[in-house]
JSON list of C-alpha atoms in Angstrom, two decimals:
[
{"chain": "A", "resi": 347, "resn": "GLN", "atom": "CA", "xyz": [-4.01, 27.34, -19.04]},
{"chain": "A", "resi": 348, "resn": "VAL", "atom": "CA", "xyz": [-3.25, 28.24, -15.43]},
{"chain": "A", "resi": 349, "resn": "GLN", "atom": "CA", "xyz": [0.27, 28.36, -14.03]},
{"chain": "A", "resi": 350, "resn": "LEU", "atom": "CA", "xyz": [0.81, 26.15, -10.99]},
{"chain": "A", "resi": 351, "resn": "VAL", "atom": "CA", "xyz": [3.78, 26.06, -8.63]},
{"chain": "A", "resi": 352, "resn": "GLU", "atom": "CA", "xyz": [4.09, 23.45, -5.89]},
{"chain": "A", "resi": 353, "resn": "SER", "atom": "CA", "xyz": [6.07, 23.87, -2.70]},
{"chain": "A", "resi": 354, "resn": "GLY", "atom": "CA", "xyz": [6.38, 22.39, 0.76]},
{"chain": "A", "resi": 355, "resn": "GLY", "atom": "CA", "xyz": [8.01, 19.09, -0.02]},
{"chain": "A", "resi": 356, "resn": "GLY", "atom": "CA", "xyz": [10.98, 17.81, 1.90]},
{"chain": "A", "resi": 357, "resn": "LEU", "atom": "CA", "xyz": [12.64, 14.97, 3.74]},
{"chain": "A", "resi": 358, "resn": "VAL", "atom": "CA", "xyz": [10.77, 13.63, 6.75]},
{"chain": "A", "resi": 359, "resn": "GLN", "atom": "CA", "xyz": [10.80, 10.55, 8.95]},
{"chain": "A", "resi": 360, "resn": "THR", "atom": "CA", "xyz": [8.11, 7.90, 8.93]},
{"chain": "A", "resi": 361, "resn": "GLY", "atom": "CA", "xyz": [5.09, 9.26, 10.78]},
{"chain": "A", "resi": 362, "resn": "GLY", "atom": "CA", "xyz": [5.94, 12.85, 10.03]},
{"chain": "A", "resi": 363, "resn": "SER", "atom": "CA", "xyz": [3.85, 15.49, 8.32]},
{"chain": "A", "resi": 364, "resn": "LEU", "atom": "CA", "xyz": [4.13, 18.10, 5.62]},
{"chain": "A", "resi": 365, "resn": "ARG", "atom": "CA", "xyz": [1.86, 20.72, 4.15]},
{"chain": "A", "resi": 366, "resn": "LEU", "atom": "CA", "xyz": [2.18, 20.95, 0.40]},
{"chain": "A", "resi": 367, "resn": "SER", "atom": "CA", "xyz": [1.02, 24.09, -1.34]},
{"chain": "A", "resi": 368, "resn": "CYS", "atom": "CA", "xyz": [0.08, 24.78, -4.93]},
{"chain": "A", "resi": 369, "resn": "ALA", "atom": "CA", "xyz": [-0.03, 28.43, -5.91]},
{"chain": "A", "resi": 370, "resn": "ALA", "atom": "CA", "xyz": [-1.90, 29.34, -9.06]},
{"chain": "A", "resi": 371, "resn": "SER", "atom": "CA", "xyz": [-1.57, 32.39, -11.22]},
{"chain": "A", "resi": 372, "resn": "GLY", "atom": "CA", "xyz": [-4.54, 33.80, -13.03]},
{"chain": "A", "resi": 373, "resn": "ARG", "atom": "CA", "xyz": [-7.87, 35.24, -12.06]},
{"chain": "A", "resi": 374, "resn": "THR", "atom": "CA", "xyz": [-9.99, 32.17, -12.79]},
{"chain": "A", "resi": 375, "resn": "PHE", "atom": "CA", "xyz": [-8.71, 29.84, -10.08]},
{"chain": "A", "resi": 376, "resn": "SER", "atom": "CA", "xyz": [-12.16, 29.18, -8.67]},
{"chain": "A", "resi": 377, "resn": "TYR", "atom": "CA", "xyz": [-13.28, 27.92, -12.07]},
{"chain": "A", "resi": 378, "resn": "TYR", "atom": "CA", "xyz": [-11.11, 24.81, -11.75]},
{"chain": "A", "resi": 379, "resn": "GLY", "atom": "CA", "xyz": [-11.31, 21.63, -9.85]},
{"chain": "A", "resi": 380, "resn": "MET", "atom": "CA", "xyz": [-7.92, 20.82, -8.37]},
{"chain": "A", "resi": 381, "resn": "ALA", "atom": "CA", "xyz": [-6.07, 17.63, -7.67]},
{"chain": "A", "resi": 382, "resn": "TRP", "atom": "CA", "xyz": [-2.84, 16.15, -6.45]},
{"chain": "A", "resi": 383, "resn": "PHE", "atom": "CA", "xyz": [-1.11, 13.28, -8.19]},
{"chain": "A", "resi": 384, "resn": "ARG", "atom": "CA", "xyz": [2.18, 11.64, -7.35]},
{"chain": "A", "resi": 385, "resn": "GLN", "atom": "CA", "xyz": [4.80, 9.64, -9.16]},
{"chain": "A", "resi": 386, "resn": "ALA", "atom": "CA", "xyz": [7.48, 7.48, -7.62]},
{"chain": "A", "resi": 387, "resn": "PRO", "atom": "CA", "xyz": [10.55, 6.18, -9.49]},
{"chain": "A", "resi": 388, "resn": "GLY", "atom": "CA", "xyz": [9.62, 3.24, -11.68]},
{"chain": "A", "resi": 389, "resn": "LYS", "atom": "CA", "xyz": [5.90, 3.77, -11.21]},
{"chain": "A", "resi": 390, "resn": "GLU", "atom": "CA", "xyz": [3.17, 5.51, -13.15]},
{"chain": "A", "resi": 391, "resn": "ARG", "atom": "CA", "xyz": [1.59, 8.69, -11.95]},
{"chain": "A", "resi": 392, "resn": "GLU", "atom": "CA", "xyz": [-1.23, 7.96, -9.54]},
{"chain": "A", "resi": 393, "resn": "PHE", "atom": "CA", "xyz": [-4.16, 9.91, -8.20]},
{"chain": "A", "resi": 394, "resn": "VAL", "atom": "CA", "xyz": [-3.92, 11.16, -4.63]},
{"chain": "A", "resi": 395, "resn": "ALA", "atom": "CA", "xyz": [-6.70, 13.65, -3.92]},
{"chain": "A", "resi": 396, "resn": "ALA", "atom": "CA", "xyz": [-9.08, 16.05, -5.65]},
{"chain": "A", "resi": 397, "resn": "ILE", "atom": "CA", "xyz": [-11.27, 18.94, -4.62]},
{"chain": "A", "resi": 398, "resn": "SER", "atom": "CA", "xyz": [-14.17, 20.65, -6.35]},
{"chain": "A", "resi": 399, "resn": "ARG", "atom": "CA", "xyz": [-14.28, 24.29, -7.39]},
{"chain": "A", "resi": 400, "resn": "SER", "atom": "CA", "xyz": [-15.91, 25.48, -4.20]},
{"chain": "A", "resi": 401, "resn": "GLY", "atom": "CA", "xyz": [-14.08, 23.02, -1.98]},
{"chain": "A", "resi": 402, "resn": "GLY", "atom": "CA", "xyz": [-17.29, 21.31, -0.98]},
{"chain": "A", "resi": 403, "resn": "THR", "atom": "CA", "xyz": [-16.44, 17.90, -2.40]},
{"chain": "A", "resi": 404, "resn": "THR", "atom": "CA", "xyz": [-13.22, 15.95, -1.99]},
{"chain": "A", "resi": 405, "resn": "TYR", "atom": "CA", "xyz": [-11.93, 12.62, -3.21]},
{"chain": "A", "resi": 406, "resn": "TYR", "atom": "CA", "xyz": [-9.04, 10.52, -1.96]},
{"chain": "A", "resi": 407, "resn": "ALA", "atom": "CA", "xyz": [-7.17, 7.48, -3.05]},
{"chain": "A", "resi": 408, "resn": "ASP", "atom": "CA", "xyz": [-7.70, 4.57, -0.68]},
{"chain": "A", "resi": 409, "resn": "SER", "atom": "CA", "xyz": [-4.00, 4.51, 0.08]},
{"chain": "A", "resi": 410, "resn": "VAL", "atom": "CA", "xyz": [-4.07, 8.00, 1.60]},
{"chain": "A", "resi": 411, "resn": "LYS", "atom": "CA", "xyz": [-7.60, 8.27, 2.97]},
{"chain": "A", "resi": 412, "resn": "GLY", "atom": "CA", "xyz": [-7.54, 9.25, 6.62]},
{"chain": "A", "resi": 413, "resn": "ARG", "atom": "CA", "xyz": [-3.97, 10.52, 6.41]},
{"chain": "A", "resi": 414, "resn": "PHE", "atom": "CA", "xyz": [-4.06, 13.21, 3.72]},
{"chain": "A", "resi": 415, "resn": "THR", "atom": "CA", "xyz": [-6.34, 16.23, 3.50]},
{"chain": "A", "resi": 416, "resn": "ILE", "atom": "CA", "xyz": [-6.87, 18.42, 0.46]},
{"chain": "A", "resi": 417, "resn": "SER", "atom": "CA", "xyz": [-8.19, 21.95, 0.86]},
{"chain": "A", "resi": 418, "resn": "ARG", "atom": "CA", "xyz": [-8.26, 25.23, -1.02]},
{"chain": "A", "resi": 419, "resn": "GLU", "atom": "CA", "xyz": [-8.41, 28.95, -0.41]},
{"chain": "A", "resi": 420, "resn": "ASN", "atom": "CA", "xyz": [-9.75, 30.49, -3.57]},
{"chain": "A", "resi": 421, "resn": "ALA", "atom": "CA", "xyz": [-9.09, 34.02, -2.33]},
{"chain": "A", "resi": 422, "resn": "LYS", "atom": "CA", "xyz": [-5.40, 33.11, -2.20]},
{"chain": "A", "resi": 423, "resn": "ASN", "atom": "CA", "xyz": [-5.40, 31.06, -5.41]},
{"chain": "A", "resi": 424, "resn": "THR", "atom": "CA", "xyz": [-3.93, 28.18, -3.46]},
{"chain": "A", "resi": 425, "resn": "VAL", "atom": "CA", "xyz": [-4.67, 24.51, -2.93]},
{"chain": "A", "resi": 426, "resn": "TYR", "atom": "CA", "xyz": [-3.09, 22.52, -0.12]},
{"chain": "A", "resi": 427, "resn": "LEU", "atom": "CA", "xyz": [-2.35, 18.93, 0.66]},
{"chain": "A", "resi": 428, "resn": "GLN", "atom": "CA", "xyz": [-1.77, 18.17, 4.30]},
{"chain": "A", "resi": 429, "resn": "VAL", "atom": "CA", "xyz": [0.08, 14.88, 4.48]},
{"chain": "A", "resi": 430, "resn": "ASN", "atom": "CA", "xyz": [0.19, 13.15, 7.87]},
{"chain": "A", "resi": 431, "resn": "SER", "atom": "CA", "xyz": [1.41, 9.81, 9.15]},
{"chain": "A", "resi": 432, "resn": "LEU", "atom": "CA", "xyz": [3.78, 9.57, 6.25]},
{"chain": "A", "resi": 433, "resn": "LYS", "atom": "CA", "xyz": [5.12, 6.21, 5.14]},
{"chain": "A", "resi": 434, "resn": "PRO", "atom": "CA", "xyz": [8.13, 5.37, 2.99]},
{"chain": "A", "resi": 435, "resn": "GLU", "atom": "CA", "xyz": [5.75, 4.35, 0.21]},
{"chain": "A", "resi": 436, "resn": "ASP", "atom": "CA", "xyz": [4.52, 7.95, 0.10]},
{"chain": "A", "resi": 437, "resn": "THR", "atom": "CA", "xyz": [7.89, 8.96, -1.30]},
{"chain": "A", "resi": 438, "resn": "ALA", "atom": "CA", "xyz": [7.26, 10.53, -4.68]},
{"chain": "A", "resi": 439, "resn": "VAL", "atom": "CA", "xyz": [7.13, 13.73, -6.64]},
{"chain": "A", "resi": 440, "resn": "TYR", "atom": "CA", "xyz": [3.78, 15.34, -5.91]},
{"chain": "A", "resi": 441, "resn": "TYR", "atom": "CA", "xyz": [2.10, 17.25, -8.71]},
{"chain": "A", "resi": 442, "resn": "CYS", "atom": "CA", "xyz": [-0.71, 19.76, -8.56]},
{"chain": "A", "resi": 443, "resn": "ALA", "atom": "CA", "xyz": [-3.22, 19.82, -11.40]},
{"chain": "A", "resi": 444, "resn": "ALA", "atom": "CA", "xyz": [-6.11, 22.03, -12.48]},
{"chain": "A", "resi": 445, "resn": "GLY", "atom": "CA", "xyz": [-9.09, 20.99, -14.57]},
{"chain": "A", "resi": 446, "resn": "SER", "atom": "CA", "xyz": [-12.34, 19.15, -14.19]},
{"chain": "A", "resi": 447, "resn": "THR", "atom": "CA", "xyz": [-12.62, 17.53, -10.78]},
{"chain": "A", "resi": 448, "resn": "SER", "atom": "CA", "xyz": [-11.77, 13.90, -11.34]},
{"chain": "A", "resi": 449, "resn": "THR", "atom": "CA", "xyz": [-9.55, 11.02, -10.30]},
{"chain": "A", "resi": 450, "resn": "ARG", "atom": "CA", "xyz": [-8.36, 10.71, -13.91]},
{"chain": "A", "resi": 451, "resn": "TRP", "atom": "CA", "xyz": [-5.23, 12.50, -15.06]},
{"chain": "A", "resi": 452, "resn": "SER", "atom": "CA", "xyz": [-6.81, 13.17, -18.46]},
{"chain": "A", "resi": 453, "resn": "ALA", "atom": "CA", "xyz": [-9.34, 15.52, -16.87]},
{"chain": "A", "resi": 454, "resn": "TYR", "atom": "CA", "xyz": [-6.66, 18.04, -15.98]},
{"chain": "A", "resi": 455, "resn": "ASP", "atom": "CA", "xyz": [-5.36, 20.70, -18.32]},
{"chain": "A", "resi": 456, "resn": "SER", "atom": "CA", "xyz": [-2.63, 22.33, -16.27]},
{"chain": "A", "resi": 457, "resn": "TRP", "atom": "CA", "xyz": [0.15, 20.80, -14.21]},
{"chain": "A", "resi": 458, "resn": "GLY", "atom": "CA", "xyz": [2.80, 22.10, -11.90]},
{"chain": "A", "resi": 459, "resn": "GLN", "atom": "CA", "xyz": [6.43, 21.03, -11.94]},
{"chain": "A", "resi": 460, "resn": "GLY", "atom": "CA", "xyz": [6.11, 18.97, -8.79]},
{"chain": "A", "resi": 461, "resn": "THR", "atom": "CA", "xyz": [7.59, 18.96, -5.31]},
{"chain": "A", "resi": 462, "resn": "GLN", "atom": "CA", "xyz": [9.59, 16.07, -3.88]},
{"chain": "A", "resi": 463, "resn": "VAL", "atom": "CA", "xyz": [8.42, 14.28, -0.76]},
{"chain": "A", "resi": 464, "resn": "THR", "atom": "CA", "xyz": [10.89, 11.80, 0.69]},
{"chain": "A", "resi": 465, "resn": "VAL", "atom": "CA", "xyz": [9.99, 9.69, 3.72]},
{"chain": "A", "resi": 466, "resn": "SER", "atom": "CA", "xyz": [12.80, 7.87, 5.47]},
{"chain": "A", "resi": 467, "resn": "SER", "atom": "CA", "xyz": [12.24, 4.58, 7.27]}
]
């Protein structure tokens, strides 16, 4: 329903940081809750963070709470995921999603292609 393109991934050392971006096309960006999910090889896709339409409410997986921060700039049709204190277990493809604000993947209608985050030990 909305086109999403992630960027900002890369190869970093343990303890490093990245700022992932998700750019959305369309004029109804503010209508959607947004979320980040990730999927590592051999594992199922897991919830990372979500943010409400206005940005006033956020949710985080316990594994990233305190290290990751989700934010959005509706005027720029962009959602961000600041990832700090990265660990090797954070290595995954990170996907941006748009839909109803939730920790469940089924609540999201649109998905980006993903951006790779690799954390070396």
